[in-house]
PDB file of C-alpha atoms and ligand atoms in Angstrom:
ATOM      1  CA  MET A  91      17.745 -11.982  24.499  1.00 39.00           C
ATOM      2  CA  ASN A  92      15.379 -10.376  22.044  1.00 51.00           C
ATOM      3  CA  SER A  93      14.692  -6.774  22.931  1.00 49.00           C
ATOM      4  CA  TYR A  94      11.470  -6.830  20.956  1.00 58.00           C
ATOM      5  CA  GLU A  95       8.405  -8.990  20.558  1.00 67.00           C
ATOM      6  CA  PHE A  96       6.936 -10.292  17.308  1.00 77.00           C
ATOM      7  CA  VAL A  97       3.247 -10.947  17.870  1.00 80.00           C
ATOM      8  CA  PRO A  98       0.439 -12.040  15.574  1.00 90.00           C
ATOM      9  CA  SER A  99      -2.990 -11.103  16.956  1.00 92.00           C
ATOM     10  CA  PRO A 100      -5.045 -14.100  18.158  1.00 92.00           C
ATOM     11  CA  GLU A 101      -7.277 -13.807  15.053  1.00 94.00           C
ATOM     12  CA  VAL A 102      -4.284 -13.849  12.683  1.00 96.00           C
ATOM     13  CA  ALA A 103      -2.406 -16.558  14.570  1.00 95.00           C
ATOM     14  CA  ALA A 104      -5.437 -18.854  14.403  1.00 96.00           C
ATOM     15  CA  ALA A 105      -5.962 -18.219  10.672  1.00 97.00           C
ATOM     16  CA  LEU A 106      -2.303 -18.844   9.829  1.00 95.00           C
ATOM     17  CA  LYS A 107      -2.196 -22.011  11.886  1.00 95.00           C
ATOM     18  CA  ALA A 108      -5.280 -23.349  10.116  1.00 96.00           C
ATOM     19  CA  GLY A 109      -3.905 -22.410   6.687  1.00 96.00           C
ATOM     20  CA  LYS A 110      -6.781 -19.988   6.160  1.00 98.00           C
ATOM     21  CA  PRO A 111      -6.438 -16.985   3.839  1.00 98.00           C
ATOM     22  CA  VAL A 112      -4.911 -13.866   5.428  1.00 98.00           C
ATOM     23  CA  VAL A 113      -4.499 -10.404   3.887  1.00 98.00           C
ATOM     24  CA  ALA A 114      -1.854  -7.964   5.104  1.00 98.00           C
ATOM     25  CA  LEU A 115      -2.883  -4.308   5.359  1.00 98.00           C
ATOM     26  CA  GLU A 116      -0.526  -1.393   5.811  1.00 96.00           C
ATOM     27  CA  SER A 117      -0.782   1.224   8.528  1.00 97.00           C
ATOM     28  CA  THR A 118       1.017   4.248   7.046  1.00 96.00           C
ATOM     29  CA  ILE A 119      -2.084   4.967   5.062  1.00 95.00           C
ATOM     30  CA  ILE A 120      -4.002   5.144   8.377  1.00 97.00           C
ATOM     31  CA  SER A 121      -1.511   7.261  10.336  1.00 97.00           C
ATOM     32  CA  HIS A 122      -0.084   9.457   7.588  1.00 95.00           C
ATOM     33  CA  GLY A 123      -2.177   9.067   4.429  1.00 93.00           C
ATOM     34  CA  LEU A 124      -5.719   9.807   5.581  1.00 95.00           C
ATOM     35  CA  PRO A 125      -6.946  12.616   7.833  1.00 94.00           C
ATOM     36  CA  ARG A 126      -8.601  12.046  11.210  1.00 96.00           C
ATOM     37  CA  PRO A 127     -11.272  10.991  11.980  1.00 95.00           C
ATOM     38  CA  SER A 128     -12.044   9.216   8.701  1.00 95.00           C
ATOM     39  CA  ASN A 129      -8.769   7.270   8.951  1.00 97.00           C
ATOM     40  CA  LEU A 130     -10.080   5.139  11.824  1.00 98.00           C
ATOM     41  CA  ASP A 131     -13.436   4.514  10.131  1.00 97.00           C
ATOM     42  CA  VAL A 132     -11.648   3.435   6.963  1.00 97.00           C
ATOM     43  CA  ALA A 133      -9.240   1.165   8.862  1.00 98.00           C
ATOM     44  CA  ARG A 134     -12.135  -0.606  10.559  1.00 98.00           C
ATOM     45  CA  GLU A 135     -14.232  -0.789   7.404  1.00 98.00           C
ATOM     46  CA  VAL A 136     -11.391  -2.219   5.344  1.00 98.00           C
ATOM     47  CA  GLU A 137     -10.772  -4.971   7.907  1.00 98.00           C
ATOM     48  CA  GLN A 138     -14.462  -5.850   7.778  1.00 98.00           C
ATOM     49  CA  ILE A 139     -14.424  -5.958   3.960  1.00 98.00           C
ATOM     50  CA  VAL A 140     -11.585  -8.503   4.117  1.00 98.00           C
ATOM     51  CA  ARG A 141     -13.606 -10.619   6.569  1.00 98.00           C
ATOM     52  CA  ASP A 142     -16.747 -10.339   4.439  1.00 98.00           C
ATOM     53  CA  HIS A 143     -14.729 -11.706   1.522  1.00 98.00           C
ATOM     54  CA  GLY A 144     -13.677 -14.747   3.526  1.00 98.00           C
ATOM     55  CA  ALA A 145     -10.168 -13.799   4.652  1.00 98.00           C
ATOM     56  CA  THR A 146      -8.567 -12.589   7.879  1.00 98.00           C
ATOM     57  CA  PRO A 147      -7.205  -9.017   7.960  1.00 98.00           C
ATOM     58  CA  ALA A 148      -3.723  -8.432   9.373  1.00 98.00           C
ATOM     59  CA  THR A 149      -3.044  -4.730   9.742  1.00 98.00           C
ATOM     60  CA  ILE A 150       0.668  -4.408  10.491  1.00 98.00           C
ATOM     61  CA  ALA A 151       2.364  -1.813  12.700  1.00 98.00           C
ATOM     62  CA  ILE A 152       4.833  -1.427  15.577  1.00 97.00           C
ATOM     63  CA  LEU A 153       3.325  -0.298  18.861  1.00 96.00           C
ATOM     64  CA  ASP A 154       5.567   0.520  21.823  1.00 95.00           C
ATOM     65  CA  GLY A 155       8.258  -1.717  20.391  1.00 95.00           C
ATOM     66  CA  LYS A 156       5.899  -4.602  19.751  1.00 94.00           C
ATOM     67  CA  VAL A 157       5.769  -5.820  16.142  1.00 96.00           C
ATOM     68  CA  CYS A 158       2.044  -6.377  15.566  1.00 97.00           C
ATOM     69  CA  ILE A 159       0.751  -8.630  12.800  1.00 97.00           C
ATOM     70  CA  GLY A 160      -2.931  -7.887  13.094  1.00 97.00           C
ATOM     71  CA  LEU A 161      -4.261  -5.239  15.452  1.00 96.00           C
ATOM     72  CA  THR A 162      -6.972  -5.268  18.082  1.00 94.00           C
ATOM     73  CA  ASP A 163      -9.494  -2.446  17.864  1.00 95.00           C
ATOM     74  CA  ASP A 164      -7.682  -0.549  20.649  1.00 96.00           C
ATOM     75  CA  GLN A 165      -4.464  -0.819  18.661  1.00 96.00           C
ATOM     76  CA  LEU A 166      -6.203   0.419  15.495  1.00 97.00           C
ATOM     77  CA  VAL A 167      -7.398   3.435  17.491  1.00 98.00           C
ATOM     78  CA  ALA A 168      -3.821   4.030  18.666  1.00 98.00           C
ATOM     79  CA  ILE A 169      -2.429   3.890  15.130  1.00 98.00           C
ATOM     80  CA  ALA A 170      -5.132   6.254  13.893  1.00 98.00           C
ATOM     81  CA  ASN A 171      -5.066   8.808  16.714  1.00 98.00           C
ATOM     82  CA  ARG A 172      -1.778   8.841  18.608  1.00 98.00           C
ATOM     83  CA  ASP A 173       0.631  11.665  17.817  1.00 97.00           C
ATOM     84  CA  ASP A 174       3.789   9.626  18.383  1.00 98.00           C
ATOM     85  CA  ILE A 175       3.392   7.216  15.461  1.00 98.00           C
ATOM     86  CA  ALA A 176       6.409   7.456  13.150  1.00 98.00           C
ATOM     87  CA  LYS A 177       6.487   6.281   9.526  1.00 97.00           C
ATOM     88  CA  ALA A 178       8.692   3.210   9.242  1.00 97.00           C
ATOM     89  CA  SER A 179      10.188   1.816   6.092  1.00 97.00           C
ATOM     90  CA  SER A 180      12.053  -1.516   6.197  1.00 97.00           C
ATOM     91  CA  ARG A 181      15.291   0.059   7.354  1.00 97.00           C
ATOM     92  CA  ASP A 182      13.577   1.630  10.352  1.00 98.00           C
ATOM     93  CA  LEU A 183      11.884  -1.516  11.680  1.00 97.00           C
ATOM     94  CA  ALA A 184      14.608  -2.788  13.983  1.00 96.00           C
ATOM     95  CA  ILE A 185      15.398   0.708  15.231  1.00 97.00           C
ATOM     96  CA  ILE A 186      11.773   1.414  16.153  1.00 97.00           C
ATOM     97  CA  ALA A 187      11.273  -2.053  17.664  1.00 95.00           C
ATOM     98  CA  ALA A 188      14.454  -2.145  19.728  1.00 94.00           C
ATOM     99  CA  THR A 189      13.909   1.344  21.136  1.00 95.00           C
ATOM    100  CA  GLY A 190      10.332   0.614  22.168  1.00 95.00           C
ATOM    101  CA  LYS A 191       8.864   3.223  19.856  1.00 97.00           C
ATOM    102  CA  SER A 192       5.764   3.125  17.669  1.00 98.00           C
ATOM    103  CA  ALA A 193       5.428   3.370  13.912  1.00 98.00           C
ATOM    104  CA  ALA A 194       3.069   2.801  11.067  1.00 98.00           C
ATOM    105  CA  THR A 195       4.612   0.681   8.329  1.00 98.00           C
ATOM    106  CA  THR A 196       4.971   1.665   4.670  1.00 97.00           C
ATOM    107  CA  VAL A 197       4.357  -0.764   1.827  1.00 97.00           C
ATOM    108  CA  ALA A 198       8.028  -1.818   2.012  1.00 98.00           C
ATOM    109  CA  ALA A 199       7.972  -2.431   5.761  1.00 98.00           C
ATOM    110  CA  THR A 200       4.513  -4.026   5.793  1.00 98.00           C
ATOM    111  CA  ALA A 201       5.427  -6.432   2.988  1.00 98.00           C
ATOM    112  CA  HIS A 202       8.634  -7.369   4.802  1.00 98.00           C
ATOM    113  CA  LEU A 203       6.858  -8.197   8.065  1.00 97.00           C
ATOM    114  CA  ALA A 204       3.969  -9.919   6.275  1.00 97.00           C
ATOM    115  CA  VAL A 205       6.307 -12.370   4.534  1.00 97.00           C
ATOM    116  CA  LEU A 206       8.157 -12.947   7.802  1.00 95.00           C
ATOM    117  CA  ALA A 207       4.815 -13.891   9.362  1.00 95.00           C
ATOM    118  CA  GLY A 208       3.870 -16.168   6.453  1.00 95.00           C
ATOM    119  CA  ILE A 209       1.400 -13.821   4.740  1.00 97.00           C
ATOM    120  CA  HIS A 210       1.723 -13.482   0.963  1.00 98.00           C
ATOM    121  CA  VAL A 211      -1.186 -11.277  -0.127  1.00 98.00           C
ATOM    122  CA  PHE A 212      -1.286  -7.585   0.670  1.00 98.00           C
ATOM    123  CA  ALA A 213      -3.681  -4.714  -0.082  1.00 98.00           C
ATOM    124  CA  THR A 214      -2.666  -1.067  -0.186  1.00 97.00           C
ATOM    125  CA  GLY A 215      -3.743   2.152  -1.911  1.00 95.00           C
ATOM    126  CA  GLY A 216      -0.982   3.325  -4.191  1.00 93.00           C
ATOM    127  CA  LEU A 217       2.603   2.100  -4.256  1.00 95.00           C
ATOM    128  CA  GLY A 218       5.542   4.363  -3.670  1.00 94.00           C
ATOM    129  CA  GLY A 219       7.822   4.838  -6.671  1.00 95.00           C
ATOM    130  CA  VAL A 220      10.173   7.202  -8.442  1.00 96.00           C
ATOM    131  CA  HIS A 221       9.394  10.817  -7.603  1.00 92.00           C
ATOM    132  CA  ARG A 222       9.327  13.527 -10.241  1.00 90.00           C
ATOM    133  CA  GLY A 223      12.746  15.151 -10.446  1.00 89.00           C
ATOM    134  CA  ALA A 224      14.386  12.032  -8.990  1.00 92.00           C
ATOM    135  CA  ASN A 225      17.288  12.465 -11.395  1.00 92.00           C
ATOM    136  CA  GLU A 226      18.319  15.334  -9.107  1.00 89.00           C
ATOM    137  CA  SER A 227      16.710  14.514  -5.746  1.00 88.00           C
ATOM    138  CA  PHE A 228      17.319  10.726  -5.884  1.00 92.00           C
ATOM    139  CA  ASP A 229      13.872  10.361  -4.274  1.00 92.00           C
ATOM    140  CA  GLU A 230      12.759   6.829  -5.047  1.00 95.00           C
ATOM    141  CA  SER A 231      10.566   4.906  -2.615  1.00 94.00           C
ATOM    142  CA  ALA A 232      12.089   1.909  -0.853  1.00 96.00           C
ATOM    143  CA  ASP A 233       8.794   0.185  -1.774  1.00 96.00           C
ATOM    144  CA  LEU A 234      10.392  -0.710  -5.108  1.00 97.00           C
ATOM    145  CA  THR A 235      13.558  -2.378  -3.864  1.00 98.00           C
ATOM    146  CA  ALA A 236      11.720  -4.072  -0.991  1.00 98.00           C
ATOM    147  CA  LEU A 237       9.192  -5.603  -3.379  1.00 98.00           C
ATOM    148  CA  SER A 238      12.000  -6.821  -5.569  1.00 98.00           C
ATOM    149  CA  ASP A 239      13.062  -9.138  -2.735  1.00 97.00           C
ATOM    150  CA  LEU A 240       9.771 -10.448  -1.369  1.00 98.00           C
ATOM    151  CA  ASP A 241       7.360 -13.249  -2.229  1.00 98.00           C
ATOM    152  CA  ILE A 242       4.172 -11.255  -1.977  1.00 98.00           C
ATOM    153  CA  THR A 243       1.258 -10.231  -4.168  1.00 98.00           C
ATOM    154  CA  VAL A 244       0.335  -6.583  -3.720  1.00 98.00           C
ATOM    155  CA  VAL A 245      -3.003  -5.198  -4.854  1.00 98.00           C
ATOM    156  CA  CYS A 246      -2.822  -1.448  -5.480  1.00 98.00           C
ATOM    157  CA  ALA A 247      -4.346   1.218  -7.725  1.00 97.00           C
ATOM    158  CA  GLY A 248      -1.072   1.671  -9.553  1.00 95.00           C
ATOM    159  CA  VAL A 249       1.378   4.251  -8.307  1.00 92.00           C
ATOM    160  CA  LYS A 250       0.440   7.627  -6.967  1.00 83.00           C
ATOM    161  CA  SER A 251       0.011  10.208  -9.700  1.00 80.00           C
ATOM    162  CA  ILE A 252       2.362  12.442  -7.718  1.00 82.00           C
ATOM    163  CA  LEU A 253       5.196  10.244  -9.032  1.00 92.00           C
ATOM    164  CA  ASP A 254       7.082   9.874 -12.299  1.00 95.00           C
ATOM    165  CA  VAL A 255       4.981   6.969 -13.569  1.00 96.00           C
ATOM    166  CA  GLY A 256       7.122   6.145 -16.605  1.00 96.00           C
ATOM    167  CA  ALA A 257      10.312   5.971 -14.558  1.00 97.00           C
ATOM    168  CA  THR A 258       8.564   3.864 -11.914  1.00 97.00           C
ATOM    169  CA  LEU A 259       7.413   1.352 -14.538  1.00 98.00           C
ATOM    170  CA  GLU A 260      10.967   1.087 -15.871  1.00 98.00           C
ATOM    171  CA  ARG A 261      12.257   0.413 -12.357  1.00 98.00           C
ATOM    172  CA  LEU A 262       9.592  -2.256 -11.780  1.00 98.00           C
ATOM    173  CA  GLU A 263      10.784  -3.986 -14.931  1.00 98.00           C
ATOM    174  CA  THR A 264      14.450  -3.801 -13.921  1.00 98.00           C
ATOM    175  CA  LEU A 265      13.644  -5.125 -10.443  1.00 98.00           C
ATOM    176  CA  ALA A 266      11.762  -8.112 -11.948  1.00 98.00           C
ATOM    177  CA  ILE A 267       8.568  -7.223 -10.116  1.00 98.00           C
ATOM    178  CA  GLY A 268       5.608  -8.853 -11.882  1.00 98.00           C
ATOM    179  CA  LEU A 269       2.820  -6.569 -13.041  1.00 98.00           C
ATOM    180  CA  VAL A 270      -0.702  -7.352 -14.219  1.00 98.00           C
ATOM    181  CA  GLY A 271      -3.721  -5.129 -14.736  1.00 98.00           C
ATOM    182  CA  TYR A 272      -7.005  -6.238 -13.218  1.00 98.00           C
ATOM    183  CA  LYS A 273      -9.584  -6.079 -16.014  1.00 98.00           C
ATOM    184  CA  THR A 274      -7.479  -3.479 -17.813  1.00 98.00           C
ATOM    185  CA  THR A 275      -4.391  -2.912 -19.938  1.00 98.00           C
ATOM    186  CA  HIS A 276      -4.147   0.718 -18.817  1.00 97.00           C
ATOM    187  CA  PHE A 277      -1.804   1.237 -15.896  1.00 97.00           C
ATOM    188  CA  PRO A 278      -3.823   3.170 -13.302  1.00 97.00           C
ATOM    189  CA  GLY A 279      -2.496   6.364 -11.684  1.00 94.00           C
ATOM    190  CA  PHE A 280      -4.038   6.058  -8.230  1.00 93.00           C
ATOM    191  CA  TYR A 281      -6.523   8.989  -8.312  1.00 93.00           C
ATOM    192  CA  LEU A 282      -6.748   8.390 -12.059  1.00 94.00           C
ATOM    193  CA  THR A 283      -8.073   5.290 -13.782  1.00 96.00           C
ATOM    194  CA  ASP A 284      -5.476   5.537 -16.525  1.00 95.00           C
ATOM    195  CA  SER A 285      -1.995   6.998 -16.115  1.00 95.00           C
ATOM    196  CA  GLY A 286      -1.475   6.983 -19.881  1.00 95.00           C
ATOM    197  CA  TYR A 287       0.875   3.966 -19.760  1.00 97.00           C
ATOM    198  CA  THR A 288      -0.048   0.583 -21.213  1.00 97.00           C
ATOM    199  CA  LEU A 289       0.285  -2.755 -19.447  1.00 97.00           C
ATOM    200  CA  GLU A 290       1.478  -5.936 -21.097  1.00 97.00           C
ATOM    201  CA  HIS A 291      -0.745  -8.322 -19.121  1.00 98.00           C
ATOM    202  CA  GLN A 292      -4.410  -8.295 -18.176  1.00 98.00           C
ATOM    203  CA  VAL A 293      -6.143 -10.669 -15.743  1.00 98.00           C
ATOM    204  CA  ASN A 294      -9.868 -10.841 -15.160  1.00 98.00           C
ATOM    205  CA  THR A 295     -10.500 -13.012 -12.099  1.00 98.00           C
ATOM    206  CA  ALA A 296      -9.029 -13.840  -8.700  1.00 98.00           C
ATOM    207  CA  ASP A 297      -8.678 -17.448  -9.857  1.00 98.00           C
ATOM    208  CA  GLU A 298      -6.468 -16.366 -12.763  1.00 98.00           C
ATOM    209  CA  ILE A 299      -4.283 -14.438 -10.325  1.00 98.00           C
ATOM    210  CA  ALA A 300      -4.108 -17.476  -8.023  1.00 98.00           C
ATOM    211  CA  ALA A 301      -2.947 -19.597 -10.977  1.00 98.00           C
ATOM    212  CA  ILE A 302      -0.212 -17.043 -11.671  1.00 98.00           C
ATOM    213  CA  ILE A 303       0.824 -17.129  -8.004  1.00 98.00           C
ATOM    214  CA  HIS A 304       1.104 -20.938  -8.104  1.00 98.00           C
ATOM    215  CA  ALA A 305       3.111 -20.743 -11.343  1.00 98.00           C
ATOM    216  CA  ARG A 306       5.431 -18.157  -9.784  1.00 98.00           C
ATOM    217  CA  ASN A 307       6.038 -20.695  -7.031  1.00 96.00           C
ATOM    218  CA  SER A 308       6.997 -23.481  -9.432  1.00 98.00           C
ATOM    219  CA  LEU A 309       9.098 -21.245 -11.652  1.00 98.00           C
ATOM    220  CA  LYS A 310      10.813 -19.666  -8.632  1.00 97.00           C
ATOM    221  CA  THR A 311      10.006 -16.147  -9.799  1.00 98.00           C
ATOM    222  CA  ASP A 312       8.242 -15.707  -6.479  1.00 97.00           C
ATOM    223  CA  ILE A 313      11.450 -14.264  -5.086  1.00 98.00           C
ATOM    224  CA  HIS A 314      10.126 -10.962  -6.478  1.00 98.00           C
ATOM    225  CA  ALA A 315       6.714  -9.488  -5.766  1.00 98.00           C
ATOM    226  CA  LEU A 316       3.707  -9.512  -8.074  1.00 98.00           C
ATOM    227  CA  ILE A 317       1.713  -6.306  -8.413  1.00 98.00           C
ATOM    228  CA  VAL A 318      -1.961  -6.419  -9.304  1.00 98.00           C
ATOM    229  CA  ALA A 319      -2.984  -2.992 -10.563  1.00 98.00           C
ATOM    230  CA  ASN A 320      -6.670  -2.447  -9.822  1.00 98.00           C
ATOM    231  CA  PRO A 321      -7.916   0.843 -11.276  1.00 97.00           C
ATOM    232  CA  VAL A 322     -10.341   3.002  -9.338  1.00 94.00           C
ATOM    233  CA  LEU A 323     -13.710   3.028 -11.092  1.00 90.00           C
ATOM    234  CA  LYS A 324     -14.550   6.685 -10.549  1.00 91.00           C
ATOM    235  CA  GLU A 325     -11.465   8.810 -10.991  1.00 93.00           C
ATOM    236  CA  MET A 326     -10.821  12.371  -9.861  1.00 94.00           C
ATOM    237  CA  ASP A 327     -11.556  15.265 -12.165  1.00 92.00           C
ATOM    238  CA  ARG A 328      -8.401  15.393 -14.298  1.00 93.00           C
ATOM    239  CA  VAL A 329      -8.101  19.149 -14.755  1.00 94.00           C
ATOM    240  CA  ARG A 330      -8.485  19.637 -11.021  1.00 95.00           C
ATOM    241  CA  HIS A 331      -6.076  16.759 -10.359  1.00 94.00           C
ATOM    242  CA  ASP A 332      -3.339  18.252 -12.523  1.00 93.00           C
ATOM    243  CA  ALA A 333      -3.735  21.741 -11.026  1.00 95.00           C
ATOM    244  CA  ILE A 334      -3.561  20.402  -7.467  1.00 95.00           C
ATOM    245  CA  LEU A 335      -0.559  18.256  -8.291  1.00 93.00           C
ATOM    246  CA  LYS A 336       1.262  21.303  -9.680  1.00 93.00           C
ATOM    247  CA  SER A 337       0.546  23.453  -6.623  1.00 95.00           C
ATOM    248  CA  GLY A 338       1.474  20.539  -4.338  1.00 94.00           C
ATOM    249  CA  LEU A 339       4.850  19.998  -5.967  1.00 92.00           C
ATOM    250  CA  GLU A 340       5.541  23.739  -5.815  1.00 94.00           C
ATOM    251  CA  GLY A 341       4.490  23.806  -2.151  1.00 95.00           C
ATOM    252  CA  ALA A 342       6.777  20.910  -1.278  1.00 93.00           C
ATOM    253  CA  ALA A 343       9.732  22.600  -2.985  1.00 91.00           C
ATOM    254  CA  LYS A 344       9.020  25.959  -1.353  1.00 95.00           C
ATOM    255  CA  ASN A 345       8.706  24.458   2.129  1.00 95.00           C
ATOM    256  CA  GLY A 346      11.821  22.321   1.805  1.00 94.00           C
ATOM    257  CA  ILE A 347       9.861  19.078   2.294  1.00 93.00           C
ATOM    258  CA  VAL A 348      12.192  16.110   1.745  1.00 89.00           C
ATOM    259  CA  GLY A 349      12.552  12.397   2.529  1.00 87.00           C
ATOM    260  CA  LYS A 350       9.626  10.455   3.882  1.00 88.00           C
ATOM    261  CA  ALA A 351       7.675  13.661   4.535  1.00 92.00           C
ATOM    262  CA  VAL A 352       7.115  14.253   0.801  1.00 89.00           C
ATOM    263  CA  THR A 353       4.356  11.695   0.253  1.00 89.00           C
ATOM    264  CA  PRO A 354       2.247  12.615   3.333  1.00 91.00           C
ATOM    265  CA  PHE A 355       2.641  16.327   2.446  1.00 94.00           C
ATOM    266  CA  LEU A 356       1.389  15.811  -1.106  1.00 92.00           C
ATOM    267  CA  LEU A 357      -1.489  13.548  -0.039  1.00 91.00           C
ATOM    268  CA  GLU A 358      -2.665  16.061   2.543  1.00 93.00           C
ATOM    269  CA  HIS A 359      -2.386  18.858   0.021  1.00 95.00           C
ATOM    270  CA  PHE A 360      -4.575  16.827  -2.339  1.00 93.00           C
ATOM    271  CA  HIS A 361      -7.223  16.174   0.303  1.00 94.00           C
ATOM    272  CA  THR A 362      -7.374  19.840   1.365  1.00 95.00           C
ATOM    273  CA  ALA A 363      -7.164  21.437  -2.079  1.00 96.00           C
ATOM    274  CA  SER A 364      -9.722  19.065  -3.629  1.00 95.00           C
ATOM    275  CA  GLU A 365     -12.106  19.690  -0.699  1.00 95.00           C
ATOM    276  CA  GLY A 366     -12.314  16.000  -0.009  1.00 93.00           C
ATOM    277  CA  GLU A 367     -12.683  14.719  -3.589  1.00 94.00           C
ATOM    278  CA  SER A 368      -9.297  12.969  -3.531  1.00 93.00           C
ATOM    279  CA  LEU A 369     -10.079  11.601  -0.066  1.00 94.00           C
ATOM    280  CA  LYS A 370     -13.256   9.998  -1.393  1.00 95.00           C
ATOM    281  CA  VAL A 371     -11.351   8.432  -4.276  1.00 95.00           C
ATOM    282  CA  ASN A 372      -8.589   7.305  -1.921  1.00 94.00           C
ATOM    283  CA  ILE A 373     -11.085   5.541   0.359  1.00 95.00           C
ATOM    284  CA  GLU A 374     -12.786   3.841  -2.595  1.00 96.00           C
ATOM    285  CA  ILE A 375      -9.374   2.606  -3.743  1.00 96.00           C
ATOM    286  CA  ILE A 376      -8.452   1.042  -0.420  1.00 97.00           C
ATOM    287  CA  LYS A 377     -11.820  -0.668  -0.074  1.00 97.00           C
ATOM    288  CA  SER A 378     -11.802  -2.082  -3.570  1.00 98.00           C
ATOM    289  CA  ASN A 379      -8.193  -3.284  -3.275  1.00 98.00           C
ATOM    290  CA  SER A 380      -8.887  -4.995   0.049  1.00 98.00           C
ATOM    291  CA  ALA A 381     -11.861  -6.847  -1.398  1.00 98.00           C
ATOM    292  CA  LEU A 382      -9.822  -8.044  -4.376  1.00 98.00           C
ATOM    293  CA  ALA A 383      -6.870  -9.030  -2.169  1.00 98.00           C
ATOM    294  CA  ALA A 384      -9.195 -11.110   0.006  1.00 98.00           C
ATOM    295  CA  ASP A 385     -10.646 -12.812  -3.089  1.00 98.00           C
ATOM    296  CA  ILE A 386      -7.095 -13.596  -4.245  1.00 98.00           C
ATOM    297  CA  ALA A 387      -6.067 -14.983  -0.836  1.00 98.00           C
ATOM    298  CA  VAL A 388      -9.183 -17.177  -0.824  1.00 98.00           C
ATOM    299  CA  ALA A 389      -8.505 -18.381  -4.376  1.00 98.00           C
ATOM    300  CA  VAL A 390      -4.868 -19.218  -3.536  1.00 98.00           C
ATOM    301  CA  ALA A 391      -5.912 -21.242  -0.476  1.00 96.00           C
ATOM    302  CA  LYS A 392      -8.440 -23.357  -2.454  1.00 92.00           C
TER     303      LYS A 392
HETATM  304  N1  PSU B 631      -0.780   4.839  -0.615  1.00 56.71           N
HETATM  305  C1  PSU B 631      -1.749   5.619  -0.091  1.00 56.71           C
HETATM  306  N2  PSU B 631      -1.457   6.374   0.991  1.00 56.71           N
HETATM  307  C2  PSU B 631      -0.236   6.297   1.609  1.00 56.71           C
HETATM  308  C3  PSU B 631       0.769   5.456   1.052  1.00 56.71           C
HETATM  309  C4  PSU B 631       0.446   4.749  -0.054  1.00 56.71           C
HETATM  310  O1  PSU B 631      -2.866   5.642  -0.598  1.00 56.71           O
HETATM  311  O2  PSU B 631      -0.053   6.941   2.631  1.00 56.71           O
HETATM  312  C5  PSU B 631       2.104   5.304   1.732  1.00 56.71           C
HETATM  313  C6  PSU B 631       2.518   3.834   1.667  1.00 56.71           C
HETATM  314  O3  PSU B 631       2.774   3.409   2.978  1.00 56.71           O
HETATM  315  C7  PSU B 631       3.764   3.835   0.830  1.00 56.71           C
HETATM  316  C8  PSU B 631       4.338   5.169   1.192  1.00 56.71           C
HETATM  317  O4  PSU B 631       4.614   2.776   1.147  1.00 56.71           O
HETATM  318  O5  PSU B 631       3.185   6.004   1.144  1.00 56.71           O
HETATM  319  C9  PSU B 631       5.425   5.608   0.246  1.00 56.71           C
HETATM  320  O6  PSU B 631       6.130   6.628   0.857  1.00 56.71           O
HETATM  321  P1  PSU B 631       7.573   7.058   0.318  1.00 56.71           P
HETATM  322  O7  PSU B 631       7.271   7.709  -1.009  1.00 56.71           O
HETATM  323  O8  PSU B 631       8.079   8.021   1.348  1.00 56.71           O
HETATM  324  O9  PSU B 631       8.373   5.810   0.211  1.00 56.71           O
HETATM  325 MN1   MN B 632      10.759   9.093  -0.762  1.00 56.71          MN
END
């Protein structure tokens, strides 16, 4: 017998059954990426943005062992406010589910469950990637390898500027993960509009992205993910950004922060040290990516 349940919310189940556009949303950003209480406001707002753009939001998480594809408002509150919400990557999913625990899902874990549920468009903030100093620490997000194995289109604002962007781009290439810039050929750096790296491909509309998704299907390159890099319009002050990044990396090293704690530590450091500037940018990013993801899901379903 299954020791866990896999449950789409009524809203998501109905949309999937009717072949209507659905957008997956991750929950780690809510539980571990944004501070309370704005995390709950953002989670609700982002779901509404997806609906306003004609798609159904499916925020994904595990609550008390139940694998939730789409959350009720009570469940969103739980993910935002409960203190017992772990951070689950793909490898943790079965462990959390079978032991009846609760976890927010990373990009890797969210994408995995989304595809399992039949959802192929996903909005997040910034992808995980290769961390600076990874040649010694081996710290590379499981987001990369997970996306190499999944038929999903992920809208993000590039990779977090806390990472080694060049190394991450090389890994994306090796892993055959598709990459296009939305209205740009500059690869964005999450808080920054331009990471300094150039993209090979630019797309300008959701319809163009939908055409690429259909072509991926026919050419069978949809076994790997497609990343749509959507740059934030108003970036963080760069001098401030670089100074905060430096102090954050030093702080992480000094405090012995390792493993999946690194990213939440650095994000929180950013939000505190920038007195909310990075938080504002972060929220803008998630909203804009969710709107674009919904437009893509709608265009694909046409
Ligand atoms: N983007 C954000 N905030 C976040 C994350 C991404 O704007 O909190 C999360 C995502 O869930 C991503 C994870 O999958 O950080 C990467 O963590 P790690 O580097 O430990 O793999
Ligand atoms: Mn890591």
